[in-house]
Amino acid sequence: MSNPTDDIDDEALLTKLATYQNRKLLLWQLAADGRSFCGVRVVAQEHDLQNAPVDEQVQAFVDDLLSDGQIRPEYDEWTDWEALERSHGETVDQYL
């Protein structure tokens, strides 16, 4: 049986994330998509928000990743942002 969160399409998630105007959030989501770490779907599941509107799911993800508007240091330190830019930068450009 599919998870209701799976019914929210990636376009909706990325479009909502783009409203935060934070490139790293979009890069992170693109890298996390379909994997079991800290993407919108994983955070929504952790907070039991699978049936919540996309806005609420994305807000939980943003709250998880950001501190004072910046990527939390513990996430930022071990992330290879240059590699994510190479892999997903063009897609992020389309949303920003």
Short mmCIF file of C-alpha atoms in Angstrom, two decimals:
data_model
loop_
_atom_site.label_atom_id
_atom_site.label_comp_id
_atom_site.label_asym_id
_atom_site.label_seq_id
_atom_site.Cartn_x
_atom_site.Cartn_y
_atom_site.Cartn_z
CA MET A 1 0.00 0.00 0.00
CA SER A 2 1.38 3.42 -0.89
CA ASN A 3 2.04 6.08 1.66
CA PRO A 4 -0.17 9.19 1.16
CA THR A 5 2.99 11.30 1.16
CA ASP A 6 4.01 9.45 -2.01
CA ASP A 7 0.98 10.96 -3.73
CA ILE A 8 2.45 14.45 -3.38
CA ASP A 9 4.46 14.92 -6.50
CA ASP A 10 8.08 16.03 -6.50
CA GLU A 11 7.18 19.16 -8.47
CA ALA A 12 4.88 20.32 -5.66
CA LEU A 13 7.57 19.72 -3.04
CA LEU A 14 10.26 21.52 -5.01
CA THR A 15 7.95 24.41 -5.91
CA LYS A 16 7.04 24.93 -2.26
CA LEU A 17 10.69 24.63 -1.18
CA ALA A 18 11.63 27.28 -3.76
CA THR A 19 9.46 29.81 -1.91
CA TYR A 20 12.07 29.76 0.87
CA GLN A 21 14.70 31.04 -1.60
CA ASN A 22 17.33 28.79 -0.03
CA ARG A 23 19.34 26.95 -2.67
CA LYS A 24 20.67 24.40 -0.19
CA LEU A 25 17.16 23.24 0.77
CA LEU A 26 16.44 22.41 -2.86
CA LEU A 27 19.80 20.72 -3.35
CA TRP A 28 19.24 18.68 -0.21
CA GLN A 29 15.76 17.56 -1.28
CA LEU A 30 16.96 16.57 -4.74
CA ALA A 31 19.79 14.53 -3.23
CA ALA A 32 17.49 12.95 -0.62
CA ASP A 33 14.62 12.13 -2.98
CA GLY A 34 13.92 8.43 -2.88
CA ARG A 35 16.46 7.80 -0.15
CA SER A 36 16.03 7.20 3.53
CA PHE A 37 17.63 10.36 4.90
CA CYS A 38 16.13 13.71 5.85
CA GLY A 39 14.13 14.52 2.74
CA VAL A 40 10.64 15.98 2.97
CA ARG A 41 9.01 12.55 2.91
CA VAL A 42 11.25 11.16 5.65
CA VAL A 43 10.75 14.18 7.90
CA ALA A 44 6.98 14.06 7.29
CA GLN A 45 6.97 10.41 8.30
CA GLU A 46 9.05 11.09 11.41
CA HIS A 47 6.57 13.78 12.47
CA ASP A 48 3.51 11.73 11.49
CA LEU A 49 2.58 14.26 8.82
CA GLN A 50 2.06 11.82 5.95
CA ASN A 51 -1.53 13.00 5.50
CA ALA A 52 -0.79 16.69 6.05
CA PRO A 53 -0.88 19.26 3.24
CA VAL A 54 2.34 19.76 1.28
CA ASP A 55 2.88 23.15 2.97
CA GLU A 56 2.95 21.55 6.41
CA GLN A 57 5.24 18.73 5.30
CA VAL A 58 7.68 21.15 3.69
CA GLN A 59 7.62 23.40 6.77
CA ALA A 60 8.57 20.44 8.98
CA PHE A 61 11.48 19.69 6.62
CA VAL A 62 12.61 23.33 6.65
CA ASP A 63 12.38 23.47 10.44
CA ASP A 64 14.46 20.28 10.63
CA LEU A 65 17.22 21.55 8.34
CA LEU A 66 17.41 25.22 9.24
CA SER A 67 18.50 27.11 12.31
CA ASP A 68 18.17 30.91 12.15
CA GLY A 69 17.68 30.69 8.39
CA GLN A 70 20.86 28.69 7.77
CA ILE A 71 21.45 24.97 7.27
CA ARG A 72 22.15 23.50 10.69
CA PRO A 73 25.90 23.14 11.24
CA GLU A 74 25.67 19.38 11.79
CA TYR A 75 24.15 18.99 8.30
CA ASP A 76 26.31 21.62 6.64
CA GLU A 77 29.63 20.21 7.87
CA TRP A 78 29.27 16.76 6.34
CA THR A 79 27.55 17.78 3.10
CA ASP A 80 29.52 18.13 -0.12
CA TRP A 81 27.61 21.10 -1.50
CA GLU A 82 29.87 21.32 -4.56
CA ALA A 83 28.98 17.74 -5.51
CA LEU A 84 25.29 18.48 -5.02
CA GLU A 85 25.65 21.57 -7.22
CA ARG A 86 27.25 19.48 -9.94
CA SER A 87 24.48 16.89 -9.71
CA HIS A 88 21.45 19.08 -9.17
CA GLY A 89 22.42 22.72 -9.74
CA GLU A 90 20.66 23.04 -13.10
CA THR A 91 17.43 21.70 -11.66
CA VAL A 92 17.64 24.11 -8.73
CA ASP A 93 18.18 26.98 -11.18
CA GLN A 94 14.85 26.10 -12.80
CA TYR A 95 13.04 26.53 -9.49
CA LEU A 96 14.83 29.65 -8.34
#
